PDB file of C-alpha atoms and ligand atoms in Angstrom:
ATOM      1  CA  MET A  17      67.076  21.788 -37.329  1.00  0.00           C
ATOM      2  CA  PHE A  18      69.832  21.706 -34.728  1.00  0.00           C
ATOM      3  CA  ALA A  19      73.000  19.761 -35.336  1.00  0.00           C
ATOM      4  CA  ARG A  20      72.822  16.811 -32.970  1.00  0.00           C
ATOM      5  CA  PRO A  21      75.738  17.220 -30.568  1.00  0.00           C
ATOM      6  CA  PHE A  22      78.085  14.316 -29.907  1.00  0.00           C
ATOM      7  CA  ILE A  23      80.936  14.400 -27.411  1.00  0.00           C
ATOM      8  CA  ASP A  24      83.986  12.271 -26.712  1.00  0.00           C
ATOM      9  CA  SER A  25      82.928  11.500 -23.168  1.00  0.00           C
ATOM     10  CA  VAL A  26      86.254  10.541 -21.571  1.00  0.00           C
ATOM     11  CA  ASP A  27      88.115  13.408 -23.202  1.00  0.00           C
ATOM     12  CA  PHE A  28      85.306  15.642 -22.038  1.00  0.00           C
ATOM     13  CA  ALA A  29      85.721  14.519 -18.419  1.00  0.00           C
ATOM     14  CA  ARG A  30      89.523  14.600 -18.358  1.00  0.00           C
ATOM     15  CA  ASN A  31      89.714  18.093 -19.802  1.00  0.00           C
ATOM     16  CA  GLY A  32      86.871  19.515 -17.766  1.00  0.00           C
ATOM     17  CA  ARG A  33      84.912  20.524 -20.824  1.00  0.00           C
ATOM     18  CA  GLU A  34      81.454  21.980 -20.763  1.00  0.00           C
ATOM     19  CA  LEU A  35      78.658  22.063 -23.297  1.00  0.00           C
ATOM     20  CA  ARG A  36      75.603  24.255 -22.967  1.00  0.00           C
ATOM     21  CA  GLY A  37      72.662  24.224 -25.274  1.00  0.00           C
ATOM     22  CA  GLU A  38      68.973  24.106 -25.723  1.00  0.00           C
ATOM     23  CA  THR A  39      66.780  21.418 -27.168  1.00  0.00           C
ATOM     24  CA  GLY A  40      63.150  21.500 -28.197  1.00  0.00           C
ATOM     25  CA  LEU A  41      61.013  18.865 -26.478  1.00  0.00           C
ATOM     26  CA  ALA A  42      59.819  17.762 -29.894  1.00  0.00           C
ATOM     27  CA  GLU A  43      63.372  16.507 -30.554  1.00  0.00           C
ATOM     28  CA  LEU A  44      63.101  14.081 -27.656  1.00  0.00           C
ATOM     29  CA  SER A  45      60.786  11.627 -29.352  1.00  0.00           C
ATOM     30  CA  ARG A  46      61.080   8.888 -26.743  1.00  0.00           C
ATOM     31  CA  LEU A  47      59.129  11.040 -24.270  1.00  0.00           C
ATOM     32  CA  GLY A  48      56.181  10.559 -26.623  1.00  0.00           C
ATOM     33  CA  ASP A  49      52.930  10.017 -24.775  1.00  0.00           C
ATOM     34  CA  MET A  50      54.226  11.420 -21.511  1.00  0.00           C
ATOM     35  CA  LEU A  51      53.909  14.882 -22.958  1.00  0.00           C
ATOM     36  CA  ALA A  52      50.617  16.680 -23.414  1.00  0.00           C
ATOM     37  CA  ARG A  53      52.368  19.114 -25.724  1.00  0.00           C
ATOM     38  CA  THR A  54      55.739  19.012 -27.370  1.00  0.00           C
ATOM     39  CA  ASP A  55      56.362  22.722 -27.478  1.00  0.00           C
ATOM     40  CA  GLY A  56      58.739  24.165 -24.962  1.00  0.00           C
ATOM     41  CA  ALA A  57      62.445  23.752 -24.639  1.00  0.00           C
ATOM     42  CA  LEU A  58      65.001  22.581 -22.146  1.00  0.00           C
ATOM     43  CA  THR A  59      68.344  24.136 -21.429  1.00  0.00           C
ATOM     44  CA  PHE A  60      71.082  21.659 -20.742  1.00  0.00           C
ATOM     45  CA  ILE A  61      74.612  21.834 -19.405  1.00  0.00           C
ATOM     46  CA  VAL A  62      76.896  18.823 -19.699  1.00  0.00           C
ATOM     47  CA  ARG A  63      80.034  19.229 -17.652  1.00  0.00           C
ATOM     48  CA  GLY A  64      82.965  16.848 -17.539  1.00  0.00           C
ATOM     49  CA  TYR A  65      85.079  16.440 -14.432  1.00  0.00           C
ATOM     50  CA  ARG A  66      87.292  13.987 -12.552  1.00  0.00           C
ATOM     51  CA  GLU A  67      86.493  12.525  -9.171  1.00  0.00           C
ATOM     52  CA  GLY A  68      89.447  10.573  -7.820  1.00  0.00           C
ATOM     53  CA  ASP A  69      90.339   8.205 -10.642  1.00  0.00           C
ATOM     54  CA  SER A  70      86.891   8.338 -12.174  1.00  0.00           C
ATOM     55  CA  ASP A  71      85.772  10.167 -15.266  1.00  0.00           C
ATOM     56  CA  MET A  72      82.451  11.833 -14.604  1.00  0.00           C
ATOM     57  CA  LEU A  73      79.765  13.776 -16.390  1.00  0.00           C
ATOM     58  CA  GLU A  74      77.298  16.078 -14.747  1.00  0.00           C
ATOM     59  CA  VAL A  75      74.094  16.700 -16.645  1.00  0.00           C
ATOM     60  CA  SER A  76      71.892  19.640 -15.629  1.00  0.00           C
ATOM     61  CA  LEU A  77      68.480  20.161 -17.177  1.00  0.00           C
ATOM     62  CA  GLN A  78      66.158  23.082 -16.731  1.00  0.00           C
ATOM     63  CA  GLY A  79      62.931  24.062 -18.389  1.00  0.00           C
ATOM     64  CA  MET A  80      59.256  23.207 -18.566  1.00  0.00           C
ATOM     65  CA  CYS A  81      57.529  20.041 -19.630  1.00  0.00           C
ATOM     66  CA  PHE A  82      53.834  19.743 -20.331  1.00  0.00           C
ATOM     67  CA  LEU A  83      52.911  16.365 -18.928  1.00  0.00           C
ATOM     68  CA  ARG A  84      49.508  14.701 -18.927  1.00  0.00           C
ATOM     69  CA  CYS A  85      47.789  14.407 -15.563  1.00  0.00           C
ATOM     70  CA  GLN A  86      46.922  10.738 -14.986  1.00  0.00           C
ATOM     71  CA  ARG A  87      43.752  11.633 -13.110  1.00  0.00           C
ATOM     72  CA  CYS A  88      42.021  14.171 -15.367  1.00  0.00           C
ATOM     73  CA  LEU A  89      44.210  13.830 -18.489  1.00  0.00           C
ATOM     74  CA  GLY A  90      44.594  17.592 -18.444  1.00  0.00           C
ATOM     75  CA  GLU A  91      47.809  19.382 -19.053  1.00  0.00           C
ATOM     76  CA  LEU A  92      50.212  19.554 -16.168  1.00  0.00           C
ATOM     77  CA  VAL A  93      53.007  22.079 -16.185  1.00  0.00           C
ATOM     78  CA  TYR A  94      56.032  20.377 -14.730  1.00  0.00           C
ATOM     79  CA  PRO A  95      59.139  22.452 -14.066  1.00  0.00           C
ATOM     80  CA  VAL A  96      62.263  20.475 -14.827  1.00  0.00           C
ATOM     81  CA  ASP A  97      65.280  21.213 -12.676  1.00  0.00           C
ATOM     82  CA  MET A  98      67.480  18.186 -12.332  1.00  0.00           C
ATOM     83  CA  VAL A  99      71.140  17.399 -12.010  1.00  0.00           C
ATOM     84  CA  SER A 100      72.569  13.923 -12.505  1.00  0.00           C
ATOM     85  CA  ARG A 101      76.094  12.733 -12.026  1.00  0.00           C
ATOM     86  CA  LEU A 102      77.205   9.877 -14.202  1.00  0.00           C
ATOM     87  CA  LEU A 103      80.254   7.686 -13.983  1.00  0.00           C
ATOM     88  CA  LEU A 104      81.855   6.817 -17.298  1.00  0.00           C
ATOM     89  CA  LEU A 105      82.864   3.182 -17.590  1.00  0.00           C
ATOM     90  CA  PRO A 106      83.990   0.988 -20.471  1.00  0.00           C
ATOM     91  CA  ALA A 107      81.151  -1.247 -21.641  1.00  0.00           C
ATOM     92  CA  ASP A 108      82.696  -4.396 -20.099  1.00  0.00           C
ATOM     93  CA  ARG A 109      82.817  -2.818 -16.646  1.00  0.00           C
ATOM     94  CA  LEU A 110      79.245  -1.530 -16.470  1.00  0.00           C
ATOM     95  CA  ASP A 111      78.219  -4.725 -14.665  1.00  0.00           C
ATOM     96  CA  GLU A 112      80.419  -3.819 -11.714  1.00  0.00           C
ATOM     97  CA  VAL A 113      78.090  -1.052 -10.669  1.00  0.00           C
ATOM     98  CA  GLU A 114      75.500  -2.114  -8.134  1.00  0.00           C
ATOM     99  CA  GLU A 115      71.915  -1.129  -8.818  1.00  0.00           C
ATOM    100  CA  ASP A 116      71.633   0.703  -5.520  1.00  0.00           C
ATOM    101  CA  ASP A 117      74.828   2.679  -5.945  1.00  0.00           C
ATOM    102  CA  GLU A 118      74.269   6.371  -5.590  1.00  0.00           C
ATOM    103  CA  VAL A 119      75.971   7.069  -8.843  1.00  0.00           C
ATOM    104  CA  ASP A 120      74.682   5.888 -12.185  1.00  0.00           C
ATOM    105  CA  ALA A 121      77.127   4.609 -14.737  1.00  0.00           C
ATOM    106  CA  ILE A 122      76.979   4.964 -18.471  1.00  0.00           C
ATOM    107  CA  GLU A 123      79.170   3.589 -21.187  1.00  0.00           C
ATOM    108  CA  ALA A 124      82.235   5.688 -21.912  1.00  0.00           C
ATOM    109  CA  THR A 125      82.162   6.262 -25.621  1.00  0.00           C
ATOM    110  CA  SER A 126      83.955   8.640 -27.938  1.00  0.00           C
ATOM    111  CA  GLN A 127      80.655   9.363 -29.706  1.00  0.00           C
ATOM    112  CA  LEU A 128      78.235  10.105 -26.902  1.00  0.00           C
ATOM    113  CA  ASP A 129      74.902  11.320 -28.228  1.00  0.00           C
ATOM    114  CA  VAL A 130      74.125  14.239 -25.917  1.00  0.00           C
ATOM    115  CA  LEU A 131      70.426  14.450 -26.789  1.00  0.00           C
ATOM    116  CA  ALA A 132      69.941  10.721 -26.188  1.00  0.00           C
ATOM    117  CA  LEU A 133      71.642  11.152 -22.822  1.00  0.00           C
ATOM    118  CA  ILE A 134      69.314  14.013 -21.927  1.00  0.00           C
ATOM    119  CA  GLU A 135      66.355  11.914 -22.982  1.00  0.00           C
ATOM    120  CA  ASP A 136      67.526   9.051 -20.744  1.00  0.00           C
ATOM    121  CA  GLU A 137      67.899  11.360 -17.762  1.00  0.00           C
ATOM    122  CA  LEU A 138      64.470  12.883 -18.329  1.00  0.00           C
ATOM    123  CA  LEU A 139      62.811   9.484 -18.641  1.00  0.00           C
ATOM    124  CA  LEU A 140      64.397   8.491 -15.328  1.00  0.00           C
ATOM    125  CA  GLY A 141      63.664  11.789 -13.638  1.00  0.00           C
ATOM    126  CA  LEU A 142      60.111  12.583 -14.666  1.00  0.00           C
ATOM    127  CA  PRO A 143      57.310  11.205 -12.488  1.00  0.00           C
ATOM    128  CA  PHE A 144      55.921   7.910 -13.756  1.00  0.00           C
ATOM    129  CA  ALA A 145      52.281   8.876 -13.138  1.00  0.00           C
ATOM    130  CA  PRO A 146      52.137  12.650 -12.821  1.00  0.00           C
ATOM    131  CA  LYS A 147      49.015  14.162 -11.243  1.00  0.00           C
ATOM    132  CA  HIS A 148      47.805  17.613 -10.381  1.00  0.00           C
ATOM    133  CA  PRO A 149      47.843  18.285  -6.652  1.00  0.00           C
ATOM    134  CA  GLU A 150      44.729  16.963  -4.876  1.00  0.00           C
ATOM    135  CA  GLY A 151      41.675  19.079  -5.719  1.00  0.00           C
ATOM    136  CA  GLU A 152      43.285  20.894  -8.631  1.00  0.00           C
ATOM    137  CA  CYS A 153      41.948  18.713 -11.393  1.00  0.00           C
ATOM    138  CA  ALA A 154      39.017  21.049 -12.047  1.00  0.00           C
ATOM    139  CA  PRO A 155      38.660  21.033 -15.828  1.00  0.00           C
ATOM    140  CA  THR A 156      37.151  24.526 -15.881  1.00  0.00           C
ATOM    141  CA  THR A 157      40.496  26.046 -14.944  1.00  0.00           C
ATOM    142  CA  ASN A 158      41.957  24.708 -18.151  1.00  0.00           C
ATOM    143  CA  GLY A 159      40.615  26.214 -21.355  1.00  0.00           C
ATOM    144  CA  LEU A 160      41.698  23.231 -23.417  1.00  0.00           C
ATOM    145  CA  GLN A 161      39.649  20.855 -21.320  1.00  0.00           C
ATOM    146  CA  GLN A 162      36.317  22.656 -21.290  1.00  0.00           C
ATOM    147  CA  LYS A 163      35.016  21.522 -24.613  1.00  0.00           C
ATOM    148  CA  GLY A 164      33.730  17.982 -24.635  1.00  0.00           C
ATOM    149  CA  SER A 165      35.302  17.097 -21.325  1.00  0.00           C
ATOM    150  CA  PRO A 166      33.353  14.341 -19.525  1.00  0.00           C
ATOM    151  CA  PHE A 167      33.709  16.341 -16.338  1.00  0.00           C
ATOM    152  CA  ALA A 168      32.051  19.360 -17.901  1.00  0.00           C
ATOM    153  CA  VAL A 169      29.194  17.148 -19.116  1.00  0.00           C
ATOM    154  CA  LEU A 170      28.722  15.725 -15.612  1.00  0.00           C
ATOM    155  CA  ALA A 171      28.751  19.163 -14.076  1.00  0.00           C
ATOM    156  CA  GLY A 172      26.064  20.219 -16.565  1.00  0.00           C
ATOM    157  CA  LEU A 173      23.837  17.267 -15.615  1.00  0.00           C
ATOM    158  CA  LYS A 174      23.982  18.134 -11.934  1.00  0.00           C
ATOM    159  CA  LYS A 175      22.498  21.592 -12.429  1.00  0.00           C
TER     160      LYS A 175
HETATM  161 ZN1  LIG B  21      44.538  16.565 -13.152  1.00  0.00          ZN
END
């Protein structure tokens, strides 16, 4: 079991700190049903920096997720490679940020749960209804899907 990392977000930004680590997808329980499998891991880098008078965090995520295709329910390998920039604001100023602003804001806290932050970014960044590319839903290409798949049964009937 990993120690769950917490950071003092504003201190992190003002001192240009950086945290690198790896988390198993199984740790990110809120992804739940989006994942076909929970094995695999993501590498993350959280970097603090200043932009003008603002305290900022940059979150980079890289790795593989196994999502469920919404057309054939088969496994879909989805490479994760995302970078988000987040503005740190005190809780009472979060309302000032417009929804369509290019930068997302999060609450500046001295006990920022890094894994929860990563989970938030993934939930925002992963496709809502992932699908294999057109024509690539053939269940026979996926060993896990062959047994008892309704598509395999249909294909058998046609012969
Ligand atoms: Zn599919």
